Coordinates of C-alpha atoms and ligand atoms in Angstrom, one line a residue:
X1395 CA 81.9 24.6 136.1
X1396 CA 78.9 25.1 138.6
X1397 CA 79.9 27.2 141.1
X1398 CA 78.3 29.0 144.6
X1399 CA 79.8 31.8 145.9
X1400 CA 80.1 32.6 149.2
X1401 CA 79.8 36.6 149.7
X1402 CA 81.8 38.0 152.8
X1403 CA 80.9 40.1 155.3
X1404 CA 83.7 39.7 157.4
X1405 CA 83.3 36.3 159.3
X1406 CA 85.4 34.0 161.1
X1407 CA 83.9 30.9 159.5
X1408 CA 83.4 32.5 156.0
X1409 CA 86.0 30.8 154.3
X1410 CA 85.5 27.6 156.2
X1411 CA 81.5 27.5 154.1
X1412 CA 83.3 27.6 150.9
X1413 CA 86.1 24.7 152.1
X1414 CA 82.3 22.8 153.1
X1415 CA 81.3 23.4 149.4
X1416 CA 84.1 22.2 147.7
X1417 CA 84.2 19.1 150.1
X1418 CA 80.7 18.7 148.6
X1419 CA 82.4 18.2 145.3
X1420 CA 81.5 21.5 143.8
X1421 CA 83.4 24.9 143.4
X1422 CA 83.1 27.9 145.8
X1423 CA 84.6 30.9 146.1
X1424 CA 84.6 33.6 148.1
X1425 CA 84.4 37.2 147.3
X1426 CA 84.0 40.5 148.8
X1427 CA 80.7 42.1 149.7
X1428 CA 80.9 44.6 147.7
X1429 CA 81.5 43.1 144.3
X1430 CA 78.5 44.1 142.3
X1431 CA 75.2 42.3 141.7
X1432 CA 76.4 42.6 138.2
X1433 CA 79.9 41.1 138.3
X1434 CA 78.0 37.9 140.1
X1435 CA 75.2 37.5 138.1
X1436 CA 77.8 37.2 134.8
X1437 CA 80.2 34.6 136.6
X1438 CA 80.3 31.3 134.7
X1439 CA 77.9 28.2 135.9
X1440 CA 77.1 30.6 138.8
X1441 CA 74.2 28.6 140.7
X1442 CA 73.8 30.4 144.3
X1443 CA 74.9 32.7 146.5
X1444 CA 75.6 32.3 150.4
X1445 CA 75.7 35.6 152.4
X1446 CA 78.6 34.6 155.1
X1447 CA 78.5 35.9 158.5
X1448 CA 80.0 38.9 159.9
X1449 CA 81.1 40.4 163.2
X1450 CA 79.3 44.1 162.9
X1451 CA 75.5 44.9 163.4
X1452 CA 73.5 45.5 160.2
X1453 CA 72.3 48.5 161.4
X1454 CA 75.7 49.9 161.8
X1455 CA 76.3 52.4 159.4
X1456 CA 79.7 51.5 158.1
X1457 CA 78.8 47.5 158.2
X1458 CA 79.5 45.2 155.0
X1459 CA 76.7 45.3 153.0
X1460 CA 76.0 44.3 149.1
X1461 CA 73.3 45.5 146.9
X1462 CA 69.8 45.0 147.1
X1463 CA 69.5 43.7 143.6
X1464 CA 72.1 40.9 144.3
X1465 CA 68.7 39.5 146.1
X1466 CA 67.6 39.5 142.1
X1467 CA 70.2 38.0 140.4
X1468 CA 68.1 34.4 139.6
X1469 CA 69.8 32.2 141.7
X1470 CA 69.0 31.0 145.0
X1471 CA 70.8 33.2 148.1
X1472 CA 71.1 31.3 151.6
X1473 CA 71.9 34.2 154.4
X1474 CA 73.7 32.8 157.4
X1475 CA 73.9 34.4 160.6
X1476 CA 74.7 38.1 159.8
X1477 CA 73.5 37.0 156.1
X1478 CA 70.6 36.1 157.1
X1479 CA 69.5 39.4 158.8
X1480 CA 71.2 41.4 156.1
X1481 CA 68.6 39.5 153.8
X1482 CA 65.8 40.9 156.7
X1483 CA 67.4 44.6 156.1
X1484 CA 67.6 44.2 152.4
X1485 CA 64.4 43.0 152.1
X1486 CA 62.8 45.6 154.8
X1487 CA 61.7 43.3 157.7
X1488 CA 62.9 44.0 161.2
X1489 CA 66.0 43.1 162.6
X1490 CA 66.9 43.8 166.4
X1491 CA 69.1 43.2 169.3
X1492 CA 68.5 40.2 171.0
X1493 CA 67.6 40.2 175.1
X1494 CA 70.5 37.7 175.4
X1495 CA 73.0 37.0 172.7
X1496 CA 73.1 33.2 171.6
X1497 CA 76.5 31.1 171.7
X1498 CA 77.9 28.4 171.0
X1499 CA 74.8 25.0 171.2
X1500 CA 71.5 25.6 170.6
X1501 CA 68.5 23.7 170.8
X1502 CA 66.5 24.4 168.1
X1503 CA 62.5 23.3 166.6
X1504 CA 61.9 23.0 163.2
X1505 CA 57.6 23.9 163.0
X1506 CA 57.1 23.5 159.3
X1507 CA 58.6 21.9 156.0
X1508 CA 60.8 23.5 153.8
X1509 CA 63.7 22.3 151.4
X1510 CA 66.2 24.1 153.2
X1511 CA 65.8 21.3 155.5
X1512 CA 64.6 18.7 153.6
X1513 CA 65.5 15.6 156.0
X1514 CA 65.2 17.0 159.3
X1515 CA 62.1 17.6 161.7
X1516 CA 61.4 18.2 165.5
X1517 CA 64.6 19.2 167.8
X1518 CA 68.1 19.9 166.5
X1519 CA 71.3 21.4 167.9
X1520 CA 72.6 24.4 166.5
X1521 CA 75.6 26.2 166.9
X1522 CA 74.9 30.0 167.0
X1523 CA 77.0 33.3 167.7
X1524 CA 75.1 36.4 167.9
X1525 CA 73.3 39.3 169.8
X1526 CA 70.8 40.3 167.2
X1527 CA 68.2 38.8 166.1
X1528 CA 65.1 38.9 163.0
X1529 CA 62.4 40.3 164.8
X1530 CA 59.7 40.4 161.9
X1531 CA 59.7 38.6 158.6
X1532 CA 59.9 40.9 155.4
X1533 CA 56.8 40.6 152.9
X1534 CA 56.6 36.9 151.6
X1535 CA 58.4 35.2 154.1
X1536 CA 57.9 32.4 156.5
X1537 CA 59.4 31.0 159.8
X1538 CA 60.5 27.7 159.3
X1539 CA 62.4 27.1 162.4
X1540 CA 63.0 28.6 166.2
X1541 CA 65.3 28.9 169.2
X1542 CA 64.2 30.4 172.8
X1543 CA 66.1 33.4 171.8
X1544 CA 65.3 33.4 168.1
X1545 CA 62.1 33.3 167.5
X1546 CA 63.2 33.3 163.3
X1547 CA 66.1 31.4 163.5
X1548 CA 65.4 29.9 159.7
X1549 CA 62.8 31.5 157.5
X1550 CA 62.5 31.3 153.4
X1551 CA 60.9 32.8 150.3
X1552 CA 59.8 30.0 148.0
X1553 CA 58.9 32.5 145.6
X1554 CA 62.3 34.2 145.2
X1555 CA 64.4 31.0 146.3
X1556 CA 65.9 33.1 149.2
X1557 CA 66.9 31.7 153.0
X1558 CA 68.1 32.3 156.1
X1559 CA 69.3 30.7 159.1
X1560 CA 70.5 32.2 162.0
X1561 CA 72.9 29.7 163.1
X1562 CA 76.3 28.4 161.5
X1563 CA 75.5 24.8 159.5
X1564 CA 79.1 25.1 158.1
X1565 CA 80.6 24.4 161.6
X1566 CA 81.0 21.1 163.1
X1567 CA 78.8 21.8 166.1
X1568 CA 75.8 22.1 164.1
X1569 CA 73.7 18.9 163.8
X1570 CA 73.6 17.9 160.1
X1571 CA 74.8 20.9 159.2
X1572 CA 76.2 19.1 156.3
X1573 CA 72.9 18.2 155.5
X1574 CA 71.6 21.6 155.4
X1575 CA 74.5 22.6 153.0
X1576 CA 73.8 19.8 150.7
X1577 CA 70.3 20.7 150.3
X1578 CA 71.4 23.9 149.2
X1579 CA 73.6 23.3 147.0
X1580 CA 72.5 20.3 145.4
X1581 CA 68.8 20.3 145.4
X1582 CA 67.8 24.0 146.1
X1583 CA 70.8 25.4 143.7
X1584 CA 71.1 21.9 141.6
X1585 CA 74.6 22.7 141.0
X1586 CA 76.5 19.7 139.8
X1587 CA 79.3 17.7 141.4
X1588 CA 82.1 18.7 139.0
X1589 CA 84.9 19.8 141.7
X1590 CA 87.4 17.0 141.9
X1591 CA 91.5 16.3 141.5
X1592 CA 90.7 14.8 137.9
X1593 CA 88.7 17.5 136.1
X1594 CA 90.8 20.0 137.8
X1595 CA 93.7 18.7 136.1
X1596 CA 92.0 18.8 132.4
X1597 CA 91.1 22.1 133.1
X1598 CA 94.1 23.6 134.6
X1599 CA 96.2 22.2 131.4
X1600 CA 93.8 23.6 128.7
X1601 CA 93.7 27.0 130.5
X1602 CA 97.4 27.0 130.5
X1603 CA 97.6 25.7 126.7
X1604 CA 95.1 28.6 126.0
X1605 CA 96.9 31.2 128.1
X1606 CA 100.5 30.3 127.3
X1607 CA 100.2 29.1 123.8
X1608 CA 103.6 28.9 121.9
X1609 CA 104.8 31.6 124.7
X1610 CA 107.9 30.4 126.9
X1611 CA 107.3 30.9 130.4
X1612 CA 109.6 30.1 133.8
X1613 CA 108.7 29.1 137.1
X1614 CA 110.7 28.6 140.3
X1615 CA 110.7 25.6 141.9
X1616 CA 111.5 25.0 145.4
X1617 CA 110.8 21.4 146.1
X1618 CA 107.5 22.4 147.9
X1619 CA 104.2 20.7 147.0
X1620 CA 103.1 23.7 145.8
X1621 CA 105.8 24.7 143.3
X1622 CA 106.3 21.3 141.7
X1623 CA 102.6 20.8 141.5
X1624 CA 102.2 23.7 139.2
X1625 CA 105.3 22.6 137.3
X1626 CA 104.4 19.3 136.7
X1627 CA 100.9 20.7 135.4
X1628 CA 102.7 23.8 133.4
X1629 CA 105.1 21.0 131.9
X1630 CA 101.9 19.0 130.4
X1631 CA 100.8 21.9 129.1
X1632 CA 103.6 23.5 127.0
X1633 CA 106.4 21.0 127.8
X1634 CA 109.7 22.1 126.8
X1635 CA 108.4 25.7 126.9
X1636 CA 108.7 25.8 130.7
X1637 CA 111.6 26.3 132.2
X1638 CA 111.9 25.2 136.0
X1639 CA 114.4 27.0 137.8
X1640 CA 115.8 25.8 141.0
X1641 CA 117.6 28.1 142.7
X1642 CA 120.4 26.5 145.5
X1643 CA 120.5 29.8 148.2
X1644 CA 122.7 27.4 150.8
X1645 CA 120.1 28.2 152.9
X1646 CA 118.2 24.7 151.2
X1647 CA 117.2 21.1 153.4
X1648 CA 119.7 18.5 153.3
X1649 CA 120.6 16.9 149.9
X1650 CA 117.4 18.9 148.7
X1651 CA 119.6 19.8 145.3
X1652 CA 119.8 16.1 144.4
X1653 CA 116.9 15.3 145.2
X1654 CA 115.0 17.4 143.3
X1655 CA 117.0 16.6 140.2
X1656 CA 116.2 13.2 140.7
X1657 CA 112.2 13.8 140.7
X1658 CA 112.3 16.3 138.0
X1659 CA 114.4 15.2 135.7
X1660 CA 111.8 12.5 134.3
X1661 CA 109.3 15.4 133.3
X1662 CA 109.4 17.2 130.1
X1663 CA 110.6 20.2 131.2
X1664 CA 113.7 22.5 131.0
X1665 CA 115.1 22.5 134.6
X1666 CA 117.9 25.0 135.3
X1667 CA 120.1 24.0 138.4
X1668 CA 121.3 27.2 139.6
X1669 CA 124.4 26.6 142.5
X1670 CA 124.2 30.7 144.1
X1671 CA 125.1 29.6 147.4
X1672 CA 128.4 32.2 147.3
X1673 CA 125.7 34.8 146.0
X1674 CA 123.7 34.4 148.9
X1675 CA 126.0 33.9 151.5
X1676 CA 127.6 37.3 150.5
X1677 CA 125.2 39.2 150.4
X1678 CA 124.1 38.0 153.7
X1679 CA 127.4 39.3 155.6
X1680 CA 127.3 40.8 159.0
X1681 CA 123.1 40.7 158.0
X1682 CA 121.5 39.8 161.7
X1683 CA 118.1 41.8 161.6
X1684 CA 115.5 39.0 161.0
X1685 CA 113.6 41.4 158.6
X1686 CA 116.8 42.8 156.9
X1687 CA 117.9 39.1 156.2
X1688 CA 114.7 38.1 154.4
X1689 CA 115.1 40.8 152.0
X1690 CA 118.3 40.0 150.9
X1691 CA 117.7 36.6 150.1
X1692 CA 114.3 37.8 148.8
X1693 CA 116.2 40.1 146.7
X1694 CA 119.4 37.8 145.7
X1695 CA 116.4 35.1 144.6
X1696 CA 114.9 37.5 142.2
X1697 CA 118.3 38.7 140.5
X1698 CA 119.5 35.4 140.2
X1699 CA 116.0 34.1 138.8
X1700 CA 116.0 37.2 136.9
X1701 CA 119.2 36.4 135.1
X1702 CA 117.5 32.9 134.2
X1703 CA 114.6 34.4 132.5
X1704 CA 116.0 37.0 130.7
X1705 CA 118.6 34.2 129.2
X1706 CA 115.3 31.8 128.4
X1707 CA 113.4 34.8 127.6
X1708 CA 110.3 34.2 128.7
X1709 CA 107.1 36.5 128.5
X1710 CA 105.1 34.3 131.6
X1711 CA 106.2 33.9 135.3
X1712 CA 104.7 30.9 136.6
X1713 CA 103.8 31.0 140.7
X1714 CA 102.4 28.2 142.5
X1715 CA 100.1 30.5 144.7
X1716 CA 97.7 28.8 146.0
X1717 CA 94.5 30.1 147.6
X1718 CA 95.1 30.4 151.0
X1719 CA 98.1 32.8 149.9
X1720 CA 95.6 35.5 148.1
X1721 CA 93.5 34.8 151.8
X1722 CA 96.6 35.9 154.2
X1723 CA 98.1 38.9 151.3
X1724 CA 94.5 40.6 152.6
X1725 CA 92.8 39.1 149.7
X1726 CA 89.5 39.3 151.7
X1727 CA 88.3 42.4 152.6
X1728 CA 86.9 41.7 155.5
X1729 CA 88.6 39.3 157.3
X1730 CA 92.0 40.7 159.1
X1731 CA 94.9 40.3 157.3
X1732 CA 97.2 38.2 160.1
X1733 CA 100.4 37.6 158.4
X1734 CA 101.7 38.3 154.9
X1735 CA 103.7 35.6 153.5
X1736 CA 105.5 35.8 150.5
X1737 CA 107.4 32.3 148.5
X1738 CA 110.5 34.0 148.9
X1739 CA 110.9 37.6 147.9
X1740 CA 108.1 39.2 146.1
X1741 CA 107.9 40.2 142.9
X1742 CA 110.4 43.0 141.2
X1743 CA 108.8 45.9 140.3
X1744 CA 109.6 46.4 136.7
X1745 CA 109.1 42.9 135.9
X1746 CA 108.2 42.2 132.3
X1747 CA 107.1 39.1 132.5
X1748 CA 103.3 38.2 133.1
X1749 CA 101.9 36.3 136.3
X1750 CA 100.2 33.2 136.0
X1751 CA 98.7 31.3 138.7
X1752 CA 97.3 28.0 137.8
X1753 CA 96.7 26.9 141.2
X1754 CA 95.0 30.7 142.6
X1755 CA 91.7 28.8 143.6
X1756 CA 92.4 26.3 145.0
X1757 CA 93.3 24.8 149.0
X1758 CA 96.6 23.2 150.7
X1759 CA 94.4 20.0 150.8
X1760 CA 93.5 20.1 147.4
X1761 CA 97.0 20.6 145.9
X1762 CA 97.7 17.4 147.5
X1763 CA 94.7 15.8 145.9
X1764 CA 96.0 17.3 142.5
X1765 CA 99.5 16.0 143.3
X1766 CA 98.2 12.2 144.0
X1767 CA 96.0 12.5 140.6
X1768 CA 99.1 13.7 138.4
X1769 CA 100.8 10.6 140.3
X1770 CA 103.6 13.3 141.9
X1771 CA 106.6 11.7 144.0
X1772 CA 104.4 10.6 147.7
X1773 CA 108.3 11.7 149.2
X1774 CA 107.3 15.7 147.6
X1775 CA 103.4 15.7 148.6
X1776 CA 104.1 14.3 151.8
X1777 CA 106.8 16.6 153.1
X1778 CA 106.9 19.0 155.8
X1779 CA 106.4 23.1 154.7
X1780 CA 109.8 25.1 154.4
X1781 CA 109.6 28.8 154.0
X1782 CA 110.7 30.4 151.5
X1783 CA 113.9 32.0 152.8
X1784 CA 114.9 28.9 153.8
X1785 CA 117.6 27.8 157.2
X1786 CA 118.1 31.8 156.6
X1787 CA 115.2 32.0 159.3
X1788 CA 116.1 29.3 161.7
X1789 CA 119.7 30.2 162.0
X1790 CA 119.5 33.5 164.4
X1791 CA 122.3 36.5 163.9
X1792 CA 124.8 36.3 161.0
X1793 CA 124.2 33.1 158.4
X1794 CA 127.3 32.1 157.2
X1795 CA 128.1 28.9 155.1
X1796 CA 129.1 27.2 158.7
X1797 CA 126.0 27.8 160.6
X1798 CA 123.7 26.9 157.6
X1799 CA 125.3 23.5 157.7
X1800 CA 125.1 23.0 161.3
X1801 CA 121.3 23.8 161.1
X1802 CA 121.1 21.9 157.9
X1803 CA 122.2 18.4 159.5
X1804 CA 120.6 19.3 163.0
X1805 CA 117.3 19.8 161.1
X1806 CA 117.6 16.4 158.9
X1807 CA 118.6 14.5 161.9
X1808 CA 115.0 15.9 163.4
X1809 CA 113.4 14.8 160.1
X1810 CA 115.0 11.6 160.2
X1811 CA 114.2 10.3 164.0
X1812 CA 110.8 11.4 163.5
X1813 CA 110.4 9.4 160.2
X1814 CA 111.8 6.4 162.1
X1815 CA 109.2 6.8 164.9
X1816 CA 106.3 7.4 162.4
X1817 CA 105.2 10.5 164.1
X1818 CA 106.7 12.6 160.6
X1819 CA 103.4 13.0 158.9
X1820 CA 101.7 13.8 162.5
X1821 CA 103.3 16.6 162.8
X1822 CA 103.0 19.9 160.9
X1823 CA 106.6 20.9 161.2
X1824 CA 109.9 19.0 163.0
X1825 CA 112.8 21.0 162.5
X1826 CA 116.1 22.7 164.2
X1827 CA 117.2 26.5 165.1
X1828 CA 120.8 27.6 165.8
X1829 CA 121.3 30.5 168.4
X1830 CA 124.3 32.2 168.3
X1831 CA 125.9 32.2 171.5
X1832 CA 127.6 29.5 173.4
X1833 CA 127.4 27.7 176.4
X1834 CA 129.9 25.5 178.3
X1835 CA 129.8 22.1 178.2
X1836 CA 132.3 18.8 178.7
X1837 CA 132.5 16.6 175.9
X1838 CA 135.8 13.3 176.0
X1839 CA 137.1 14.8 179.3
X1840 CA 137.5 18.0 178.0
X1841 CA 135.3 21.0 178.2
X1842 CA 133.6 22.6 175.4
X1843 CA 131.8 26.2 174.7
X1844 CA 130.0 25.7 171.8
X1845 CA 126.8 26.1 170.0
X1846 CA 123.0 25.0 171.2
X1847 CA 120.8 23.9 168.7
X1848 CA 116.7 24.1 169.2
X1849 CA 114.5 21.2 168.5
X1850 CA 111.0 22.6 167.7
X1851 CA 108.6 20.5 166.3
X1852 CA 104.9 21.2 166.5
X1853 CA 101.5 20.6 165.6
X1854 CA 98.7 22.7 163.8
X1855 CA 96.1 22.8 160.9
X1856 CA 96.1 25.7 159.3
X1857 CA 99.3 27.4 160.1
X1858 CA 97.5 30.1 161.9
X1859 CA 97.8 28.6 165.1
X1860 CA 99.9 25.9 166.2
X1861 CA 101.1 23.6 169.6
X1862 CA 104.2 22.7 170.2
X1863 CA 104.6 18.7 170.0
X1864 CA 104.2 16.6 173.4
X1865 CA 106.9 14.4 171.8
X1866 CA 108.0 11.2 174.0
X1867 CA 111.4 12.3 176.0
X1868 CA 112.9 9.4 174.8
X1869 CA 112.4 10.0 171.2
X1870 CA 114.0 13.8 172.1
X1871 CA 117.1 12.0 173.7
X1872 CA 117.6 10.0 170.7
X1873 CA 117.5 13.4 168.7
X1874 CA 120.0 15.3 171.1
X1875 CA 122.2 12.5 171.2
X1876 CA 122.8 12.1 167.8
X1877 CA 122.7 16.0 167.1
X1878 CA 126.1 16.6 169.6
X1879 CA 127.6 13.4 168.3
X1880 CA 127.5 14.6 165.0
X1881 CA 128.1 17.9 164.6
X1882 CA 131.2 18.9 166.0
X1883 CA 129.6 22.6 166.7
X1884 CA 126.9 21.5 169.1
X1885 CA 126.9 20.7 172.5
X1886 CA 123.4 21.5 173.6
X1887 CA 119.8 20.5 172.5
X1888 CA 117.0 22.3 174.2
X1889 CA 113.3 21.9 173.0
X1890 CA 111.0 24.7 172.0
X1891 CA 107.5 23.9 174.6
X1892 CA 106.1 27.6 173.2
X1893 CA 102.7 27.4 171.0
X1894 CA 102.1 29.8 168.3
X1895 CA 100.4 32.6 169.9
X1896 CA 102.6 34.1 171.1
X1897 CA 105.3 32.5 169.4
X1898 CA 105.6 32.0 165.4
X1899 CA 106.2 28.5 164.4
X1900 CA 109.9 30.0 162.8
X1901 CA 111.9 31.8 164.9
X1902 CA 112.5 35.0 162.4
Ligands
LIG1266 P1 105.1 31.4 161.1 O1 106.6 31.4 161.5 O2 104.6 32.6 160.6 O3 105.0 30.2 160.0 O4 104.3 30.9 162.3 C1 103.8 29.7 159.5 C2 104.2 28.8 158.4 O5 104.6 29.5 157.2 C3 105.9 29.2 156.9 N1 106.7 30.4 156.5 C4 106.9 30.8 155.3 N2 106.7 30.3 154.1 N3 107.7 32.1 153.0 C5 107.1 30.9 153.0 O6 106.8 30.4 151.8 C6 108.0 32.8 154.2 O7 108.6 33.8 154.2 C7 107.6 32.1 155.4 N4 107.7 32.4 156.7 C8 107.1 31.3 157.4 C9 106.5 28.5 158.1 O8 107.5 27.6 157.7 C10 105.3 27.8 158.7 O9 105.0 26.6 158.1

């Protein structure tokens, strides 16, 4: 498959040029600075490289860099912002800092012709984010375009098929900065639209046939897009070969055990049902540090899973990582590492089995895509995101069998009133958190001390950041109301109005 990738030197937007590729229906991916000129130049249908940008000054001595020859490797490189005046230092023009630094809209002229932007002419706004700036064009190059305070702000090399512009096209602020982007990659790099849901599908099965072959394998399947995506493609593959286990901690949604019988049970697969919920629940006695209590479920997951794969004995472990998994483990080198999440409990270390991830490359966005082209259940692609350990993170202090179920109803009720109001697939998350204390309150005549439950429900698109919902009060009074009616435990609904800084969407 024709691929670009995208080389990073530690900026913010670097992954967001390689989501822009692959919206352009053609495979991207990013990888470190450093890999070698070598390792790039061998990479199947490898038709250009993009040199992302990067917070640091190329002058600095411990900045990214990559080697000089990667500038030789027969494909055409486009340098953006720090990119392109690596490709000035690489290439032994002049780079320098800047009178003024540039950010955020920038009017820019294009003086002369060039196919890096084929299309465009006279005046365009630019979005740029820098200090330095290319001060003097290396041997064989030419300006192509300017700013007030970049006097290169795009230059090329016909000859080598190398060039550079100083602002960010991959962000929404730039003028056709779409445009610019499809000229690379299409014309410039002629790579071909093969990246869609359909031929990632044929390929994902005959990789899996290869890889697997008459092997067995298990994967874990926890009703998340993610999981059952990867199942439903494993299950194509080597059918009866896969064994799908679904593990029931007690810490699960509301009737999540039926329901994922009910979707799975029309695939060719061998789905193990396993009902742990006393494991889990006694393991997690007297547990109340938030950090404490995902290891042991983390830990009670992988020896009941365990006990499954030994029995099937299988030599593959099928994961439903996706990309933006490997990106937040620290995948990138560059790029600070701001949480790391794990599906429930990491890996054992003396596992036997081998790792396989048929969905490593690919986005959140794009699973779903995969999902509607293997004709998944809409009620599974459409669902809101549920960590891995489960209502053991939304019920605060000790979990115990009672509290799980009090969180479990107060979470569907949630669910439900936003489904009936059509703000569900608005909304990134809508669920409930029980606190453990109690508060006084006067239910039939009589007074009551019992629990509150949290409403938080909020909004975000990338999980990194997120707001909490400005949801209409009525719709929140419909949601307490029904929450104290009917559980017997509650007496109190307060909303969560914190955004993620400084608060995590979960509260453990
Ligand atoms: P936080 O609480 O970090 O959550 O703001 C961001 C998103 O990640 C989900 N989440 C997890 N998912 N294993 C998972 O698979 C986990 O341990 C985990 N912790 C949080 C959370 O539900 C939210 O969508």
């Amino acid at each position: 498959m024709d691929s670009i990738i995208v080389l990073d030197f530690g900026g913010q937007y670097t992954h967001l040029i390689s989501r822009r590729i692959r919206d352009l229906n053609v495979f991207s991916e990013v990888l470190p600075a450093e890999t070698s000129a070598e390792k790039i130049k061998s990479i199947q249908g490898l038709k250009g490289v993009i040199f992302s940008g990067g917070a640091a000054s190329v002058y600095d001595e411990d900045s990214p860099k990559c080697e000089k020859q990667m500038l030789d490797i027969g494909v055409p490189i486009l340098g953006i912002c720090y990119g392109h005046q690596l490709i000035t230092l690489l290439e032994e023009g002049k780079v320098a800092s800047g009178d003024k630094g540039e950010y955020g809209i920038t009017d820019m002229i294009i003086s002369s012709g060039s196919s890096i932007m084929k299309g465009l002419s006279g005046q365009m706004n630019v979005w740029m984010n820098h200090r330095d700036i290319v001060q003097q064009l290396p041997d064989g190059y030419s300006t192509i375009a300017s700013t007030k305070n970049s006097p290169i702000a795009v230059f090329e090399n016909t000859g080598k098929d190398i060039y550079g512009v100083q602002f960010h096209p991959e962000v929404t602020h730039t003028e056709n900065g779409m445009k610019i982007l499809e000229n690379f990659v299409y014309d410039i790099c002629g790579a071909r639209k093969h990246w869609t849901a359909g031929l990632f599908v044929d390929n994902a099965v005959k990789e899996a046939k290869e890889t697997i072959g008459d092997k067995k394998a298990v994967i874990g399947l926890s009703g998340g897009v993610d999981s059952s995506v990867a199942a439903v493609l494993m299950s194509s593959a080597i059918g009866k070969n896969l064994t799908a286990v679904y593990v029931d901690t007690g810490l699960m949604r509301y009737k999540e055990t039926e329901f994922i019988e009910k979707i799975f049970s029309k695939y060719d697969l061998d789905l193990r049902i396993v009902r742990a919920q006393d494991r889990f629940f006694s393991a997690l006695k007297g547990v109340t540090d938030p950090e404490k209590k995902r290891k042991v479920i983390g830990k009670t997951f992988i020896d009941v899973f365990d006990d499954v794969a030994e029995e099937v004995g299988a030599d593959y472990l099928v994961q439903g990582t996706i990309y933006s998994d490997r990106i937040e483990s620290g995948h990138s080198k560059h790029s600070s590492t701001i949480k790391s999440h794990h599906n429930v409990g990491g890996l054992p270390e003396d596992m036997k089995m081998k790792v396989y991830e048929p969905l490593r490359n690919i986005y959140k966005d794009e699973v779903r895509k995969v999902a509607r082209e293997i004709k998944l259940a809409e009620d599974i692609i459409k669902r809101h995101v549920f960590p891995g350990p489960g209502l053991g993170v939304r019920i605060l202090g000790e979990v115990t069998p009672e509290r799980a179920e009090i969180t479990r109803i107060a979470s569907h009720i949630v669910e439900d009133e936003l489904h009936k109001a059509g703000l569900h697939e608005k909304v990134w998350m809508g669920f409930a958190v029980l606190l453990p204390v109690k508060s006084v309150g006067v239910q039939g005549d009589e007074r009551s001390y019992k629990y509150p439950v949290v409403i938080r429900i909020i909004e975000s698109e990338d999980a990194m950041t997120a707001n909490f919902t400005k949801i209409p009060y009525d719709l929140l009074e419909k949601m307490s109301t029904r929450i104290t009616n009917e559980i017997k435990a509650v007496n109190r609904v307060v909303y969560d109005v914190t955004n993620k800084p400084p608060a995590t969407m979960e509260w453990e």
